[in-house]
Coordinates of C-alpha atoms in Angstrom, one line a residue:
M1254 CA 142.7 126.5 166.7
K1255 CA 141.6 128.4 163.7
S1256 CA 143.9 130.4 161.4
I1257 CA 142.6 133.7 162.8
D1258 CA 143.8 132.6 166.3
Y1259 CA 147.3 131.9 165.0
L1260 CA 147.3 135.2 163.2
K1261 CA 146.4 137.1 166.4
E1262 CA 149.4 135.5 168.1
L1263 CA 151.8 136.2 165.3
T1264 CA 150.8 139.9 165.1
K1265 CA 151.6 140.4 168.7
F1266 CA 155.2 140.8 167.4
E1267 CA 155.9 144.4 166.3
H1268 CA 157.5 142.8 163.3
R1269 CA 159.3 139.6 162.3
G1270 CA 162.1 141.1 160.3
S1271 CA 164.5 138.7 158.5
A1272 CA 167.3 137.4 160.7
T1273 CA 166.2 139.5 163.7
K1274 CA 165.4 138.5 167.3
N1275 CA 161.7 138.9 166.6
E1276 CA 162.0 136.4 163.7
R1277 CA 163.7 133.9 166.0
Q1278 CA 160.9 134.4 168.6
A1279 CA 158.3 133.9 166.0
A1280 CA 160.1 130.7 164.9
E1281 CA 160.0 129.4 168.5
Y1282 CA 156.2 130.2 168.7
I1283 CA 155.6 128.2 165.5
L1284 CA 157.8 125.3 166.7
Q1285 CA 155.9 125.1 170.0
Q1286 CA 152.6 125.1 168.3
L1287 CA 153.6 122.2 166.1
K1288 CA 154.8 120.3 169.1
R1289 CA 151.5 120.9 170.8
M1290 CA 149.7 119.4 167.9
G1291 CA 151.8 116.2 168.3
Y1292 CA 154.5 116.7 165.6
K1293 CA 158.2 115.9 165.7
V1294 CA 159.7 119.2 164.7
E1295 CA 163.1 120.2 163.3
K1296 CA 164.8 123.5 163.1
Q1297 CA 167.4 124.3 160.5
T1298 CA 169.6 127.3 161.2
F1299 CA 171.6 129.3 158.6
K1300 CA 173.2 132.7 158.2
T1301 CA 172.0 135.3 155.8
T1302 CA 171.9 139.0 155.2
R1303 CA 169.0 141.1 156.6
D1304 CA 168.3 142.9 153.3
N1305 CA 168.7 142.1 149.7
L1306 CA 165.6 143.8 148.2
Y1307 CA 167.3 147.2 148.5
M1308 CA 171.0 146.5 149.1
L1309 CA 171.6 144.1 146.2
P1310 CA 170.3 146.4 143.5
L1311 CA 172.3 149.2 145.3
Q1312 CA 175.5 147.1 145.2
V1313 CA 175.0 146.1 141.6
G1314 CA 174.1 149.7 140.6
I1315 CA 177.2 151.2 142.2
L1316 CA 179.4 148.7 140.5
L1317 CA 177.9 149.3 137.1
F1318 CA 178.0 153.1 137.6
I1319 CA 181.8 152.9 138.3
C1320 CA 182.3 150.7 135.2
G1321 CA 180.2 153.0 133.0
F1322 CA 181.8 156.2 134.3
F1323 CA 185.3 154.7 133.9
S1324 CA 184.6 153.7 130.3
L1325 CA 183.0 157.0 129.4
K1326 CA 185.8 159.2 130.9
Y1327 CA 188.9 157.1 130.5
G1328 CA 188.6 154.0 128.4
G1329 CA 192.0 152.8 127.4
P1330 CA 193.7 149.4 128.0
L1331 CA 191.5 148.5 131.0
E1332 CA 188.3 148.6 128.9
I1333 CA 188.1 144.8 128.7
A1334 CA 188.5 144.5 132.5
V1335 CA 185.7 147.0 133.0
L1336 CA 183.5 145.1 130.6
L1337 CA 184.1 141.9 132.5
L1338 CA 183.4 143.6 135.8
S1339 CA 180.1 145.0 134.5
L1340 CA 179.1 141.5 133.3
F1341 CA 179.9 140.1 136.7
A1342 CA 177.6 142.7 138.3
I1343 CA 174.8 141.7 135.9
S1344 CA 175.4 138.1 136.6
L1345 CA 174.9 138.7 140.4
L1346 CA 171.4 140.1 139.6
L1347 CA 170.6 137.2 137.3
L1348 CA 171.7 134.7 139.9
E1349 CA 169.6 136.4 142.5
V1350 CA 166.4 136.2 140.4
S1351 CA 167.1 132.7 139.2
G1352 CA 166.1 131.0 142.5
K1353 CA 169.5 129.2 142.6
P1354 CA 170.9 128.8 146.1
V1355 CA 173.9 131.0 145.4
E1356 CA 174.8 133.9 147.8
T1357 CA 175.1 137.2 145.9
S1358 CA 175.5 139.8 148.6
I1359 CA 178.6 141.0 150.4
M1360 CA 176.6 142.4 153.4
P1361 CA 177.1 141.0 157.0
R1362 CA 175.2 137.8 157.8
F1363 CA 173.0 137.0 160.8
L1364 CA 171.2 134.0 162.2
S1365 CA 167.9 132.8 160.7
Q1366 CA 166.0 129.5 160.7
N1367 CA 163.5 127.3 159.1
V1368 CA 161.0 125.2 161.2
F1369 CA 159.4 122.1 159.8
T1370 CA 157.7 118.9 160.7
S1371 CA 159.9 115.8 160.4
F1372 CA 159.9 113.5 157.4
D1373 CA 158.1 110.2 157.6
E1374 CA 160.7 108.0 155.9
S1375 CA 158.2 105.2 155.6
R1376 CA 156.2 107.1 153.0
S1377 CA 157.4 107.2 149.5
K1378 CA 155.8 110.5 148.3
R1379 CA 155.8 113.9 149.8
I1380 CA 153.9 117.2 149.7
I1381 CA 155.5 120.3 151.3
V1382 CA 153.1 123.0 152.4
S1383 CA 155.2 126.1 153.1
A1384 CA 154.8 129.7 154.3
H1385 CA 157.5 132.3 155.2
Y1386 CA 157.0 134.0 158.5
D1387 CA 159.5 137.0 158.2
T1388 CA 158.4 140.5 157.3
Q1389 CA 159.8 143.1 154.9
R1390 CA 160.7 146.8 155.5
G1391 CA 158.2 149.2 154.0
S1392 CA 159.7 152.1 152.0
I1393 CA 158.6 154.6 149.4
M1394 CA 159.0 151.9 146.8
F1395 CA 155.8 150.4 148.3
H1396 CA 153.9 153.6 149.0
P1397 CA 150.3 153.1 147.8
K1398 CA 150.9 155.8 145.1
V1399 CA 154.1 154.2 143.9
V1400 CA 153.5 150.4 144.2
D1401 CA 151.3 150.1 141.1
N1402 CA 154.3 151.4 139.0
L1403 CA 156.8 148.9 140.3
N1404 CA 156.9 146.9 137.1
L1405 CA 157.8 150.0 135.2
I1406 CA 160.4 151.1 137.7
Y1407 CA 162.1 147.7 137.6
N1408 CA 162.0 147.5 133.8
I1409 CA 163.6 150.9 133.5
S1410 CA 166.2 149.9 136.0
Y1411 CA 167.0 146.7 134.1
V1412 CA 167.3 148.6 130.9
G1413 CA 169.7 151.0 132.6
F1414 CA 171.8 148.2 134.0
G1415 CA 172.0 146.5 130.6
L1416 CA 173.0 149.6 128.8
I1417 CA 176.3 149.9 130.7
P1418 CA 178.0 146.7 129.3
I1419 CA 176.6 147.4 125.9
G1420 CA 178.0 151.0 125.9
I1421 CA 181.4 149.6 127.1
L1422 CA 181.4 147.1 124.3
F1423 CA 180.8 149.8 121.7
N1424 CA 183.7 151.8 123.2
I1425 CA 186.0 148.7 122.8
F1426 CA 185.2 148.7 119.1
N1427 CA 185.9 152.5 118.9
L1428 CA 182.3 153.4 118.1
K1429 CA 182.7 156.4 120.4
V1430 CA 179.6 158.5 119.5
I1431 CA 177.2 155.5 119.9
A1432 CA 179.0 154.4 123.0
S1433 CA 178.8 157.8 124.6
A1434 CA 175.1 158.1 124.0
I1435 CA 174.4 154.7 125.4
L1436 CA 176.6 155.2 128.4
Y1437 CA 175.1 158.6 129.2
I1438 CA 171.6 157.2 129.2
G1439 CA 172.6 154.1 131.2
L1440 CA 174.5 156.2 133.8
V1441 CA 171.5 158.5 134.3
I1442 CA 169.2 155.6 134.9
V1443 CA 171.6 153.7 137.1
F1444 CA 172.4 156.8 139.2
T1445 CA 168.7 157.5 139.6
D1446 CA 168.2 153.8 140.7
I1447 CA 171.1 154.1 143.2
V1448 CA 169.6 157.2 144.8
F1449 CA 166.1 155.6 144.9
M1450 CA 167.4 152.4 146.5
A1451 CA 169.6 154.3 148.9
I1452 CA 166.5 156.3 150.1
C1453 CA 164.6 153.0 150.5
E1454 CA 167.4 151.4 152.4
V1455 CA 167.8 154.4 154.8
T1456 CA 164.1 155.1 155.4
G1457 CA 162.7 151.6 155.3
R1458 CA 160.9 150.4 158.5
Y1459 CA 159.6 146.9 159.3
T1460 CA 155.9 146.3 158.9
Q1461 CA 153.7 144.2 161.2
G1462 CA 153.3 141.7 158.4
A1463 CA 149.7 140.5 159.2
N1464 CA 149.0 139.8 155.5
D1465 CA 152.6 139.3 154.4
N1466 CA 152.9 136.7 155.6
G1467 CA 151.1 136.2 158.9
T1468 CA 148.1 134.9 156.9
G1469 CA 150.1 132.2 155.1
V1470 CA 151.7 131.0 158.3
A1471 CA 148.3 131.0 160.1
L1472 CA 146.7 129.0 157.3
T1473 CA 149.7 126.6 157.2
L1474 CA 149.4 126.0 161.0
A1475 CA 145.7 125.4 160.6
L1476 CA 146.4 122.9 157.8
A1477 CA 149.0 121.2 160.0
E1478 CA 146.4 120.8 162.8
Y1479 CA 143.9 119.5 160.3
Y1480 CA 146.3 117.0 158.8
I1481 CA 147.5 115.4 162.0
N1482 CA 143.9 115.0 163.2
H1483 CA 142.6 113.6 159.9
K1484 CA 145.3 111.4 158.5
D1485 CA 142.6 108.9 157.5
K1486 CA 141.6 111.3 154.7
F1487 CA 145.1 111.0 153.1
P1488 CA 146.7 108.1 151.3
D1489 CA 149.0 106.0 153.5
N1490 CA 152.1 106.5 151.2
V1491 CA 151.9 110.3 151.0
D1492 CA 153.8 112.3 153.7
V1493 CA 152.7 116.0 154.2
I1494 CA 155.5 118.2 155.6
F1495 CA 154.7 121.7 156.9
L1496 CA 157.6 124.1 156.4
F1497 CA 158.0 127.6 157.8
T1498 CA 160.8 129.5 156.2
G1499 CA 162.8 132.4 157.6
S1500 CA 164.3 135.2 155.5
E1501 CA 162.1 134.8 152.5
E1502 CA 162.1 138.6 152.2
T1503 CA 165.9 138.6 151.7
G1504 CA 165.6 136.6 148.5
E1505 CA 164.0 133.3 149.5
R1506 CA 167.1 132.5 151.6
G1507 CA 165.1 130.1 153.9
M1508 CA 163.8 128.0 151.1
K1509 CA 167.1 128.0 149.3
N1510 CA 168.9 126.7 152.4
F1511 CA 166.2 124.1 153.0
I1512 CA 166.5 122.8 149.4
R1513 CA 170.3 122.9 149.5
E1514 CA 170.4 120.7 152.7
Y1515 CA 167.5 118.4 152.1
R1516 CA 167.3 118.1 148.3
K1517 CA 168.7 114.5 148.3
K1518 CA 165.9 113.4 150.7
L1519 CA 163.2 114.7 148.3
S1520 CA 162.2 112.7 145.3
K1521 CA 161.4 114.4 142.0
E1522 CA 157.7 113.7 142.7
T1523 CA 157.7 116.1 145.7
K1524 CA 155.2 118.9 145.4
F1525 CA 155.5 122.3 147.0
I1526 CA 152.5 124.4 147.9
I1527 CA 153.4 127.9 148.9
L1528 CA 150.9 130.1 150.8
D1529 CA 151.7 133.8 150.9
N1530 CA 149.8 137.1 151.3
L1531 CA 146.3 135.6 151.6
G1532 CA 144.5 138.3 153.7
T1533 CA 142.7 140.3 151.0
G1534 CA 141.2 140.0 147.5
K1535 CA 140.5 136.6 145.9
V1536 CA 142.4 133.3 146.2
T1537 CA 144.9 133.6 143.3
Y1538 CA 147.2 130.9 142.0
L1539 CA 150.2 131.8 139.9
E1540 CA 151.0 130.0 136.6
G1541 CA 154.7 130.6 137.2
E1542 CA 157.5 132.5 138.9
G1543 CA 160.1 135.0 137.8
M1544 CA 160.1 138.3 136.0
I1545 CA 163.4 137.9 134.1
L1546 CA 163.9 134.1 134.2
Y1547 CA 160.4 132.6 134.0
K1548 CA 159.5 129.1 135.3
E1549 CA 156.1 127.4 135.0
A1550 CA 154.2 126.0 138.0
G1551 CA 153.7 122.2 138.3
K1552 CA 151.1 121.0 135.8
M1553 CA 149.3 118.7 138.2
L1554 CA 149.1 121.4 140.8
L1555 CA 147.8 123.9 138.3
D1556 CA 145.2 121.4 136.9
I1557 CA 143.8 120.8 140.4
A1558 CA 143.7 124.6 141.1
E1559 CA 141.9 125.2 137.8
K1560 CA 139.3 122.6 138.4
M1561 CA 138.6 123.9 141.9
A1562 CA 138.5 127.5 140.5
K1563 CA 135.5 126.4 138.4
V1564 CA 133.7 125.0 141.4
H1565 CA 134.5 128.1 143.5
A1566 CA 133.5 130.4 140.8
G1567 CA 134.1 134.1 141.5
K1568 CA 136.3 133.4 144.5
V1569 CA 139.4 131.9 142.8
Q1570 CA 141.5 133.3 139.9
K1571 CA 144.8 132.8 138.2
M1572 CA 147.6 135.1 137.2
K1573 CA 150.8 134.6 135.3
N1574 CA 153.4 135.6 138.0
L1575 CA 154.6 138.3 140.4
L1576 CA 157.2 141.0 140.0
L1577 CA 159.1 139.7 143.1
P1578 CA 159.3 135.9 143.4
T1579 CA 157.8 133.7 146.2
D1580 CA 159.4 130.6 147.9
A1581 CA 158.1 128.6 144.9
L1582 CA 160.9 129.8 142.7
P1583 CA 163.8 128.0 144.5
A1584 CA 161.8 124.8 144.4
M1585 CA 161.1 125.2 140.7
A1586 CA 164.7 126.1 140.0
A1587 CA 165.7 122.8 141.8
G1588 CA 163.4 120.8 139.4
F1589 CA 160.4 120.3 141.7
D1590 CA 156.8 121.0 140.9
A1591 CA 155.5 124.0 142.9
I1592 CA 152.6 126.4 143.0
S1593 CA 152.0 129.7 144.9
F1594 CA 148.7 130.9 146.2
L1595 CA 148.2 134.6 147.1
G1596 CA 145.3 136.9 147.8
K1597 CA 145.0 139.5 145.0
D1598 CA 142.3 141.7 143.6
E1599 CA 141.1 141.7 140.0
N1600 CA 143.8 144.1 139.0
G1601 CA 146.6 142.0 140.5
R1602 CA 147.2 144.1 143.6
L1603 CA 148.3 142.5 146.9
G1604 CA 146.6 144.1 149.9
N1605 CA 148.8 146.6 151.9
Y1606 CA 151.9 145.2 150.1
H1607 CA 155.0 145.8 152.2
W1608 CA 153.4 148.9 153.6
H1609 CA 152.6 150.1 157.2
T1610 CA 148.9 149.4 156.8
D1611 CA 149.7 145.6 156.8
T1612 CA 148.1 145.1 160.1
I1613 CA 145.6 142.5 161.4
E1614 CA 142.8 145.1 161.3
N1615 CA 143.2 145.1 157.5
V1616 CA 143.0 141.4 157.1
D1617 CA 139.7 140.0 155.7
T1618 CA 138.9 137.4 158.4
Q1619 CA 135.9 136.0 156.4
L1620 CA 138.3 135.3 153.5
L1621 CA 140.8 133.7 155.9
S1622 CA 138.0 131.3 157.1
Y1623 CA 137.1 130.5 153.5
E1624 CA 140.7 129.8 152.5
E1625 CA 141.1 127.5 155.4
E1626 CA 138.5 125.2 154.0
F1627 CA 139.6 125.7 150.4
F1628 CA 143.2 124.6 151.2
K1629 CA 142.1 121.6 153.2
E1630 CA 140.2 120.5 150.0
Y1631 CA 143.1 121.3 147.8
L1632 CA 145.6 119.5 149.9
V1633 CA 143.5 116.3 150.0
K1634 CA 143.1 116.4 146.2
V1635 CA 146.8 116.8 145.6
A1636 CA 147.6 113.9 147.9
E1637 CA 145.0 111.7 146.3
I1638 CA 146.3 112.3 142.8
L1639 CA 149.9 112.1 143.8
N1640 CA 149.1 108.7 145.3

């Protein structure tokens, strides 16, 4: 089967929301396809929240607003405790964007799962090709007239969050005028952020997720079919694993759980190739991950991508990173080499990003066919050099 055939099947689901029944059904479809190809397949289950994109900033914002308001209006002997509480809130945000497998949300947890082909223990080196199959809830944050300003929105939010503990610290040292000014500005920004995130949380609706990330899953399935039928093109000591993660949209929970459980079975030479949002634009590889805490992609993986970009002139480009991380970040945070590939235009835009136009009709099928051949070539080259 071609990648477009897999995509057509995946988009028969209304959505594949994280930790929902639809996500579980999509996982079963993927599992059955891998079995049909001839793979031994494993399923890893775990529990996770259904939303961190909106709820975690909302939780952190509310906690910081309470701390800042208390400091501004009351102060007094509890000021140190309020400062520590505000730093705890900031630490939750930093942990979330670090890629570390630490749970940061207090929200209820639901069942999710990863599906992957079994390890071949006889092979000493390993490549993991991965794509997440869950979908996000579109909200005004990702409205076509708003989405280009996301970097600015997030930066202003981070400044507001950071001003709260700074203002409290000035209050502790009795610099009341400066503290009041900082806290007022911080509270206004944080309150605005709380209202914005609350609106997103209440009004957000799941997307079909054809591009994000039906395309990555479809391409990974096509690569899995290619690999099992052409193992003669790959070195004998290199094992290629195909990993399909759930709940990536809740903060890479699938990949974090996979690495937490299987890290000891992976040598430091293991390479992760992440396929995500590949239905529009040009093939784009990222030089790194993380907006606040930046980590570079694996050098060997980047070098191969750069060499192939020269051969595929005009069709492949590189960019530094994304605002929101991909599944490559947890792999990098655990010390593994990883790289992410996405489809972006020259201005860095992802097609129909987390919006209700993310349907199969808006996927560039010619691009998908091209990518299928591109990633076959890329995978073989990585395996040969890893060998």
